[in-house]
Coordinates of C-alpha atoms and ligand atoms in Angstrom, one line a residue:
M1 CA 102.6 152.7 160.7
N2 CA 105.4 154.6 159.6
H3 CA 103.9 157.5 157.5
K4 CA 107.3 158.4 156.2
L5 CA 107.7 155.0 154.6
Y6 CA 104.4 154.8 153.3
S7 CA 104.3 158.2 151.6
N8 CA 107.8 157.4 149.8
L9 CA 107.7 156.0 146.4
I10 CA 110.1 152.9 145.9
F11 CA 112.4 155.2 143.6
E12 CA 112.9 157.5 146.4
L13 CA 114.2 154.7 148.8
S14 CA 116.8 153.8 146.1
H15 CA 120.6 153.8 146.8
P16 CA 123.3 153.0 144.1
G17 CA 124.5 149.5 144.5
R18 CA 121.7 148.1 146.9
R19 CA 120.4 144.9 145.9
G20 CA 117.3 142.9 147.0
Y21 CA 117.4 139.9 144.7
S22 CA 119.2 136.9 143.7
L23 CA 118.6 135.1 140.5
P24 CA 118.6 131.2 140.2
K25 CA 121.3 129.3 138.2
N26 CA 120.7 129.7 134.3
Q27 CA 119.5 126.3 133.1
F28 CA 119.1 127.1 129.7
G29 CA 122.6 127.8 128.2
H30 CA 124.0 131.0 127.1
H31 CA 122.0 133.0 124.3
E32 CA 123.5 136.2 123.2
I33 CA 120.7 139.0 122.7
P34 CA 121.3 140.8 119.2
A35 CA 123.1 144.1 119.7
E36 CA 120.4 146.1 118.2
L37 CA 118.1 145.0 120.8
K38 CA 120.3 145.7 123.5
R39 CA 119.9 148.9 126.0
T40 CA 122.5 151.7 125.4
A41 CA 122.0 152.7 129.0
D42 CA 121.1 151.0 132.0
A43 CA 117.4 150.9 132.9
E44 CA 116.5 153.4 135.7
L45 CA 115.3 150.8 138.3
P46 CA 115.0 151.4 142.3
E47 CA 118.2 149.9 143.9
C48 CA 116.8 148.7 147.3
D49 CA 117.7 145.9 149.7
E50 CA 114.9 143.2 150.2
M51 CA 113.8 144.3 153.6
T52 CA 113.1 147.8 152.4
V53 CA 111.0 146.6 149.4
V54 CA 109.0 144.2 151.9
R55 CA 108.3 147.0 154.1
H56 CA 107.3 149.4 151.6
Y57 CA 104.8 147.2 149.7
T58 CA 103.4 145.6 153.3
N59 CA 102.9 149.3 154.5
H60 CA 101.2 150.2 151.1
S61 CA 98.7 147.1 151.4
G62 CA 98.0 148.0 154.8
N63 CA 96.3 151.2 153.6
N64 CA 94.0 149.3 151.0
F65 CA 90.4 148.5 151.8
G66 CA 89.1 145.2 150.6
V67 CA 86.4 142.7 151.5
D68 CA 89.0 141.1 153.8
N69 CA 89.2 144.0 156.0
G70 CA 85.7 144.9 156.3
F71 CA 82.1 145.6 155.2
Y72 CA 82.1 146.9 151.6
P73 CA 78.4 147.4 150.6
L74 CA 79.4 149.1 147.3
G75 CA 76.0 149.0 145.3
S76 CA 76.0 147.4 141.8
C77 CA 79.5 146.0 142.5
T78 CA 78.7 142.8 144.4
M79 CA 81.6 142.9 146.8
K80 CA 81.2 139.4 148.1
Y81 CA 83.6 137.3 149.9
N82 CA 86.5 135.7 147.7
P83 CA 86.9 132.3 149.3
P84 CA 90.7 131.4 149.5
I85 CA 89.8 127.8 148.0
N86 CA 89.4 129.6 144.8
E87 CA 93.0 131.2 145.0
E88 CA 94.3 127.6 146.0
I89 CA 93.0 126.1 142.8
A90 CA 94.1 128.9 140.7
A91 CA 97.5 128.6 142.0
H92 CA 97.8 125.0 141.5
P93 CA 101.0 124.5 139.3
A94 CA 99.3 122.2 137.0
F95 CA 97.1 125.3 136.0
A96 CA 99.6 128.3 136.8
N97 CA 102.4 127.2 134.7
L98 CA 100.4 126.7 131.5
H99 CA 101.2 128.8 128.3
P100 CA 98.6 129.9 125.7
L101 CA 101.0 128.7 123.2
Q102 CA 101.3 125.1 124.3
P103 CA 100.3 122.4 122.1
A104 CA 96.6 121.5 122.5
E105 CA 96.9 117.8 123.2
T106 CA 99.0 119.1 126.6
V107 CA 96.0 121.4 127.7
K108 CA 93.1 118.8 127.8
G109 CA 92.6 119.6 131.6
A110 CA 92.3 123.2 131.0
E111 CA 89.8 122.7 127.9
E112 CA 87.7 120.7 130.3
V113 CA 87.6 123.6 133.0
Y114 CA 86.7 126.0 130.0
E115 CA 83.9 123.7 128.7
N116 CA 82.6 122.9 132.0
L117 CA 82.4 126.5 133.2
Q118 CA 80.6 127.5 129.9
Q119 CA 78.1 124.8 130.5
S120 CA 77.4 125.7 134.0
L121 CA 76.9 129.4 133.1
S122 CA 74.6 128.1 130.5
E123 CA 72.7 126.3 132.6
L124 CA 72.4 129.0 135.2
T125 CA 71.3 131.6 132.7
G126 CA 69.2 129.6 130.2
L127 CA 71.4 130.6 127.1
S128 CA 72.8 128.3 124.7
R129 CA 76.6 129.0 124.7
F130 CA 79.1 131.3 126.2
T131 CA 82.3 132.8 125.4
L132 CA 84.5 133.2 128.4
N133 CA 87.1 135.5 126.6
P134 CA 85.8 138.9 127.5
C135 CA 87.7 140.5 130.3
A136 CA 85.1 142.7 131.9
G137 CA 81.5 143.5 132.2
A138 CA 81.8 146.3 129.8
H139 CA 84.1 144.3 127.5
G140 CA 81.1 141.6 127.5
E141 CA 78.7 144.3 126.6
L142 CA 80.8 145.4 123.6
T143 CA 81.1 141.9 122.6
G144 CA 77.5 141.3 123.0
L145 CA 76.7 144.5 121.0
M146 CA 79.0 143.4 118.3
I147 CA 77.2 140.0 118.0
I148 CA 73.9 142.0 117.7
K149 CA 75.3 144.1 114.9
A150 CA 76.8 141.1 113.0
Y151 CA 73.7 139.4 113.3
H152 CA 71.7 142.1 111.7
E153 CA 74.4 142.7 109.1
S154 CA 74.3 139.1 108.1
R155 CA 70.7 139.6 107.3
N156 CA 71.3 142.7 105.3
D157 CA 69.5 144.5 107.8
H158 CA 71.8 147.8 107.8
Q159 CA 69.5 150.4 109.1
R160 CA 69.4 149.2 112.6
T161 CA 71.9 151.7 114.3
K162 CA 69.9 152.3 117.5
V163 CA 70.3 150.6 121.0
I164 CA 67.6 151.5 123.4
V165 CA 69.0 151.9 127.2
P166 CA 66.9 152.8 130.4
D167 CA 67.9 156.1 132.0
S168 CA 68.8 153.9 135.1
A169 CA 71.5 152.1 133.4
H170 CA 74.9 151.8 134.4
G171 CA 77.2 154.2 132.4
T172 CA 79.2 151.4 130.6
N173 CA 75.6 150.5 128.6
P174 CA 75.7 153.6 126.6
A175 CA 79.4 153.8 126.4
S176 CA 79.7 150.2 124.8
A177 CA 76.9 151.2 122.5
A178 CA 78.7 154.4 121.2
V179 CA 82.3 152.5 121.0
C180 CA 80.3 149.6 118.8
G181 CA 79.3 152.6 116.6
L182 CA 75.6 152.3 117.6
N183 CA 73.3 155.3 118.7
V184 CA 71.8 155.5 122.1
V185 CA 68.0 156.0 122.6
E186 CA 67.1 156.7 126.3
V187 CA 63.9 155.1 127.6
K188 CA 62.6 156.9 130.9
S189 CA 61.8 155.0 134.2
T190 CA 58.3 155.4 136.0
P191 CA 58.2 156.9 139.3
D192 CA 58.2 153.6 140.8
G193 CA 61.7 152.8 139.3
L194 CA 60.8 150.6 136.4
V195 CA 61.1 150.9 132.5
D196 CA 58.3 153.0 131.3
V197 CA 56.7 150.8 128.8
E198 CA 54.5 153.6 127.3
H199 CA 57.5 155.6 126.6
L200 CA 59.4 152.7 125.2
K201 CA 56.6 152.1 122.7
T202 CA 57.1 155.4 121.3
L203 CA 60.9 154.7 120.5
L204 CA 60.2 151.5 118.4
G205 CA 61.0 151.0 114.6
D206 CA 62.9 149.2 112.3
D207 CA 66.0 151.3 113.3
I208 CA 66.2 149.5 116.5
A209 CA 69.2 146.9 116.6
G210 CA 68.4 146.1 120.2
M211 CA 67.6 146.8 124.0
M212 CA 69.8 146.8 126.7
M213 CA 68.3 145.8 130.2
T214 CA 69.6 145.1 133.7
N215 CA 67.8 142.9 136.0
P216 CA 67.1 143.5 138.8
N217 CA 67.8 147.1 137.7
T218 CA 70.2 149.6 139.5
L219 CA 67.7 150.5 142.1
G220 CA 67.4 146.9 143.0
L221 CA 64.0 146.3 141.5
F222 CA 62.9 143.4 139.6
E223 CA 61.6 144.4 136.0
V224 CA 58.2 143.0 136.1
H225 CA 57.4 143.9 132.5
I226 CA 60.1 142.0 130.8
P227 CA 57.7 139.6 129.1
E228 CA 56.0 142.6 127.5
I229 CA 59.2 144.5 126.9
T230 CA 61.1 141.5 125.1
K231 CA 57.8 140.9 122.7
L232 CA 57.8 144.6 121.7
I233 CA 61.6 144.5 120.8
H234 CA 61.5 141.1 119.1
D235 CA 58.4 142.3 117.1
C236 CA 60.1 145.2 115.6
G237 CA 63.3 143.0 114.6
G238 CA 65.6 144.0 117.7
L239 CA 67.4 141.6 120.0
M240 CA 67.5 141.8 123.9
Y241 CA 70.7 142.4 125.6
Y242 CA 70.9 141.5 129.5
D243 CA 73.4 143.4 131.6
G244 CA 74.2 140.5 134.2
A245 CA 75.9 142.5 136.7
N246 CA 72.9 142.1 139.0
L247 CA 72.6 138.4 138.3
N248 CA 73.5 137.5 142.1
P249 CA 69.9 137.8 143.6
L250 CA 68.5 135.5 140.9
L251 CA 70.8 132.5 140.8
G252 CA 69.1 129.3 140.6
E253 CA 65.7 131.1 140.8
C254 CA 65.0 132.4 137.2
R255 CA 67.1 132.7 134.0
P256 CA 67.4 135.6 131.7
G257 CA 67.3 132.9 128.7
D258 CA 63.8 132.1 129.8
M259 CA 62.6 135.6 130.2
G260 CA 63.4 136.2 126.3
F261 CA 66.9 137.8 126.3
D262 CA 69.0 136.8 123.3
V263 CA 72.6 138.0 124.7
M264 CA 74.1 138.6 128.0
H265 CA 77.4 139.2 130.0
I266 CA 78.1 137.9 133.6
N267 CA 80.7 139.6 135.6
L268 CA 82.4 136.8 137.2
H269 CA 84.1 139.1 139.6
K270 CA 80.6 140.0 141.0
T271 CA 78.3 137.3 141.1
F272 CA 81.0 134.4 141.0
S273 CA 83.3 135.5 143.8
T274 CA 86.5 136.1 141.8
P275 CA 88.7 139.2 143.0
H276 CA 87.8 142.9 141.6
G277 CA 90.2 145.3 140.3
G278 CA 93.7 145.3 142.0
G279 CA 93.0 141.7 143.5
G280 CA 93.0 140.2 140.0
P281 CA 91.7 140.7 136.5
G282 CA 87.7 140.5 135.9
S283 CA 86.2 138.5 133.4
G284 CA 82.9 139.2 131.6
P285 CA 81.7 136.0 129.8
V286 CA 79.0 136.4 127.0
G287 CA 76.1 134.1 126.5
V288 CA 73.8 133.7 123.6
C289 CA 70.6 132.0 122.5
E290 CA 70.7 129.3 119.9
K291 CA 70.5 131.5 116.7
L292 CA 73.5 133.5 117.8
V293 CA 75.9 130.9 118.5
D294 CA 77.6 131.1 115.3
F295 CA 78.4 134.8 116.0
L296 CA 80.5 134.1 119.1
P297 CA 83.8 135.3 118.9
T298 CA 86.3 132.5 118.3
N299 CA 90.0 132.8 117.5
N300 CA 89.8 131.7 113.9
C301 CA 86.2 130.6 112.7
K302 CA 84.1 132.9 110.8
A303 CA 80.3 133.1 111.5
K304 CA 78.2 131.7 109.1
G305 CA 76.5 134.3 106.7
H306 CA 78.5 137.2 108.6
T307 CA 80.2 139.1 105.7
G308 CA 82.2 141.4 108.1
T309 CA 85.5 140.1 109.7
A310 CA 85.0 137.5 112.6
I311 CA 84.6 139.1 115.9
T312 CA 87.9 139.2 118.1
I313 CA 88.0 140.7 121.4
H314 CA 90.9 139.1 123.3
P315 CA 93.8 136.9 122.3
Y316 CA 94.1 133.4 123.5
H317 CA 91.4 132.4 125.8
G318 CA 91.0 135.4 128.3
H319 CA 91.8 135.4 131.9
F320 CA 92.0 131.7 132.7
A321 CA 93.0 131.7 136.4
T322 CA 89.5 133.8 137.0
Y323 CA 87.7 130.9 135.2
L324 CA 89.3 128.5 137.9
R325 CA 88.3 130.7 140.8
A326 CA 84.6 131.0 139.5
Y327 CA 84.4 127.2 138.7
T328 CA 85.7 126.4 142.0
Y329 CA 82.9 128.7 143.5
I330 CA 80.1 127.1 141.5
L331 CA 81.3 123.4 142.6
S332 CA 81.9 124.4 146.2
L333 CA 78.3 125.7 146.4
G334 CA 76.6 123.2 144.4
R335 CA 73.2 122.9 142.9
E336 CA 71.2 123.1 146.0
N337 CA 73.3 125.9 147.7
V338 CA 73.5 128.0 144.8
K339 CA 69.8 128.6 145.2
K340 CA 70.5 130.1 148.7
V341 CA 72.6 133.1 147.4
G342 CA 69.7 135.2 146.1
P343 CA 67.3 134.8 149.0
Y344 CA 70.2 135.5 151.7
A345 CA 71.4 138.6 149.6
T346 CA 67.8 139.9 149.2
L347 CA 67.0 139.2 152.9
N348 CA 70.3 141.2 154.1
A349 CA 69.5 144.2 151.7
N350 CA 65.9 144.3 152.8
Y351 CA 66.8 144.2 156.3
I352 CA 69.3 147.1 156.1
M353 CA 66.8 149.3 154.0
N354 CA 64.0 148.9 156.8
S355 CA 66.3 149.4 159.7
L356 CA 67.3 152.6 158.1
K357 CA 64.5 154.1 156.4
D358 CA 63.3 156.3 159.2
V359 CA 66.6 158.3 159.0
Y360 CA 67.6 158.1 155.4
E361 CA 65.1 159.0 152.5
L362 CA 63.7 156.1 150.8
P363 CA 62.3 157.3 147.5
I364 CA 61.0 154.0 146.4
D365 CA 59.5 152.0 149.2
K366 CA 58.9 148.5 148.1
V367 CA 60.6 145.2 148.4
C368 CA 64.1 145.3 146.9
K369 CA 66.2 142.5 145.6
H370 CA 70.1 142.5 146.4
E371 CA 70.3 146.2 146.6
F372 CA 68.4 149.5 147.3
V373 CA 69.0 153.4 146.8
F374 CA 68.5 155.9 149.5
D375 CA 68.1 159.6 148.5
G376 CA 70.5 161.1 151.4
L377 CA 69.7 161.9 154.9
K378 CA 66.0 162.5 155.5
D379 CA 66.6 165.5 157.4
K380 CA 67.9 167.8 154.6
S381 CA 68.1 170.9 157.0
T382 CA 71.6 169.8 158.5
G383 CA 73.5 170.4 155.1
V384 CA 75.1 167.1 155.4
T385 CA 75.2 165.4 152.2
T386 CA 75.8 161.9 151.0
M387 CA 79.4 162.4 150.3
D388 CA 79.8 163.6 153.8
V389 CA 78.1 160.4 155.0
A390 CA 80.3 158.3 152.7
K391 CA 83.5 160.0 154.0
R392 CA 82.5 159.6 157.6
L393 CA 82.0 155.9 157.2
L394 CA 85.6 155.4 156.7
D395 CA 86.2 156.7 160.1
Y396 CA 84.2 153.9 161.5
G397 CA 85.9 151.3 159.3
F398 CA 83.3 150.7 156.7
H399 CA 83.7 151.1 153.0
A400 CA 81.4 153.6 151.6
P401 CA 78.3 152.5 149.3
T402 CA 78.1 153.5 145.7
I403 CA 77.2 157.3 145.7
Y404 CA 75.6 159.6 143.2
F405 CA 74.6 156.6 141.2
P406 CA 72.1 156.1 139.7
L407 CA 71.5 159.5 138.4
L408 CA 67.8 159.4 139.2
F409 CA 68.1 160.9 142.7
H410 CA 70.2 163.9 143.7
E411 CA 71.9 162.2 146.9
A412 CA 71.7 158.8 145.7
M413 CA 73.5 156.1 148.1
M414 CA 73.4 152.6 146.7
I415 CA 73.7 150.1 149.3
E416 CA 74.5 146.2 148.4
P417 CA 75.4 144.0 151.4
T418 CA 75.7 140.7 149.6
E419 CA 74.7 137.2 150.9
S420 CA 78.0 136.6 152.5
E421 CA 77.7 139.1 155.5
S422 CA 76.8 138.0 159.0
K423 CA 74.0 139.6 160.9
D424 CA 76.6 141.0 163.5
T425 CA 78.5 143.0 160.5
I426 CA 75.3 144.2 159.3
D427 CA 73.8 145.3 162.6
G428 CA 77.1 147.0 163.0
F429 CA 76.5 149.1 159.8
I430 CA 73.2 149.9 160.6
D431 CA 74.4 151.3 164.1
V432 CA 76.9 153.4 162.5
M433 CA 74.6 154.7 159.8
R434 CA 72.3 155.8 162.5
K435 CA 75.1 157.3 164.7
I436 CA 76.1 159.4 161.5
A437 CA 72.5 160.7 161.1
E438 CA 72.5 161.6 164.7
E439 CA 76.0 163.3 164.2
A440 CA 74.6 165.2 161.2
K441 CA 72.2 167.0 163.7
T442 CA 74.4 167.2 166.8
N443 CA 77.8 167.8 165.4
P444 CA 77.6 168.3 161.5
D445 CA 81.1 169.7 161.2
I446 CA 82.7 166.4 162.2
V447 CA 80.6 164.6 159.3
K448 CA 81.5 167.3 157.0
G449 CA 85.1 167.2 157.5
A450 CA 85.4 163.4 157.5
P451 CA 87.5 161.4 157.2
H452 CA 89.7 161.8 160.1
E453 CA 91.0 158.7 160.7
T454 CA 92.4 157.7 157.2
P455 CA 96.0 158.3 156.2
V456 CA 94.8 160.6 153.4
K457 CA 92.1 162.8 154.6
R458 CA 89.4 164.4 152.3
V459 CA 90.8 165.0 148.8
N460 CA 89.4 167.9 146.6
D461 CA 87.7 165.9 143.9
V462 CA 87.5 168.6 141.5
E463 CA 91.1 169.6 141.6
A464 CA 92.2 166.1 141.5
A465 CA 90.4 165.7 138.4
K466 CA 91.1 169.0 136.9
H467 CA 94.8 168.7 137.7
P468 CA 95.9 165.4 138.1
I469 CA 99.5 164.8 138.9
L470 CA 100.4 161.7 136.6
T471 CA 104.0 161.4 136.5
Y472 CA 106.6 160.6 139.0
Q473 CA 108.8 163.5 138.1
Q474 CA 106.1 166.0 138.8
L475 CA 105.4 164.4 142.3
I476 CA 108.8 164.8 143.3
H477 CA 109.0 168.3 142.1
D478 CA 105.7 169.3 144.0
N479 CA 106.9 168.0 147.1
N480 CA 110.1 169.9 147.0
Ligands
PLP1 C1 79.7 146.5 137.3 C2 78.5 146.9 136.1 C3 78.9 147.1 134.8 C4 80.4 147.1 134.2 O1 81.0 145.8 134.5 P1 82.8 145.9 134.6 O2 82.8 144.4 135.0 O3 83.0 146.7 136.0 O4 83.2 146.4 133.5 C5 77.9 147.1 134.1 N1 76.7 147.1 134.4 C6 76.4 147.4 135.8 C7 74.8 147.2 136.1 C8 77.2 147.1 136.6 O5 77.0 147.0 138.0

């Protein structure tokens, strides 16, 4: 790896007059761009030869870490394998060349994919209908809460302004509620990590719009009191929202719709093996029970009885190539294999948990689902923190787990292996975690100073957050 090349921005490699492209012959005739739309000065673009561009981006990509490089046990994120067949289908020219403004009669195949995926998700979750349009889990939450709000408004039930959210919830839950103009009320967890039903009872009233729940929750525990909770919320006139980010261990086993949930989102980039983040756009389909179907966002129809404007959350139909990947995944597993996802993910998580609980603190020691949470190293006398362990894992070629979330434990370390990992990989991870626990005793400085092997060493998080360098200009300036 040439670190000089790596550290350069493409702009810094630019030399006037160098070219790395050749355009195809114009097939469309000559069209003059109106003078008022033309640039007055040349765009400031980097000028590089093709090989420089290829090396520059190849070297950058080599510094990335993804599921294709190694084990990525990032709790709550379900970093499962993204099978290449998904990419093959998504890249098929018959799909890839579609345009959202094409005449409807020319996109019947795409419509069928949308409809079939929508139906598969309905069948897997027990809800009546899905919109695939939202672009992420958080976007789905916002959409779902807008549906809940629109439902109450359609009944002239205007005083319902509060949403109940467990203290173990993902940060997007209260954030989505706030963006939707609703007030967040927090319900506590019991010491064994489940929603505290007695505390919940004290929060109920005719101002409750609904409650958001994640199941299994962010501690990887199945919320066994759901039937009682959904009854309490429904009896006071509220609706139940299911945060489906953790749907993976329940696939084909049990369904949120059957548990009494009215609205839910699914993260296709988690449970349905489509890429996260830089690997491709996310997708957060939202499903609803029968009585809410008319409130789903559509491009032009208004929900019956809904007096406000129809909900619009995305132009056109969302991230279609992502639907193709998710639908390919569902079809390639098939009805029988889809039922193996949950048990294997659960087995892997319990195996890691039990293999490490003598050296890492396990605050809630019971059978977990697809993930679990340690509260740092068992031996706190070494001064080695969860952050140090996470950084040291990078030296051994593993991505760190999710750390300092959920907020219920000071040294939280949330581990989710997913079903796709082999026993060899998982055993390798367990060995390294034990080795780091040993290093914490015998050579704590090596852990506290980690990572030592990565191109960028330990960054000062506080400094990076307080004085972020956000512009190219400033970066050059600082380097000089
Ligand atoms: C990932 C996650 C979200 C948010 O989903 P995004 O797709 O990242 O917006 C919400 N809740 C939980 C429990 C999650 O794990």
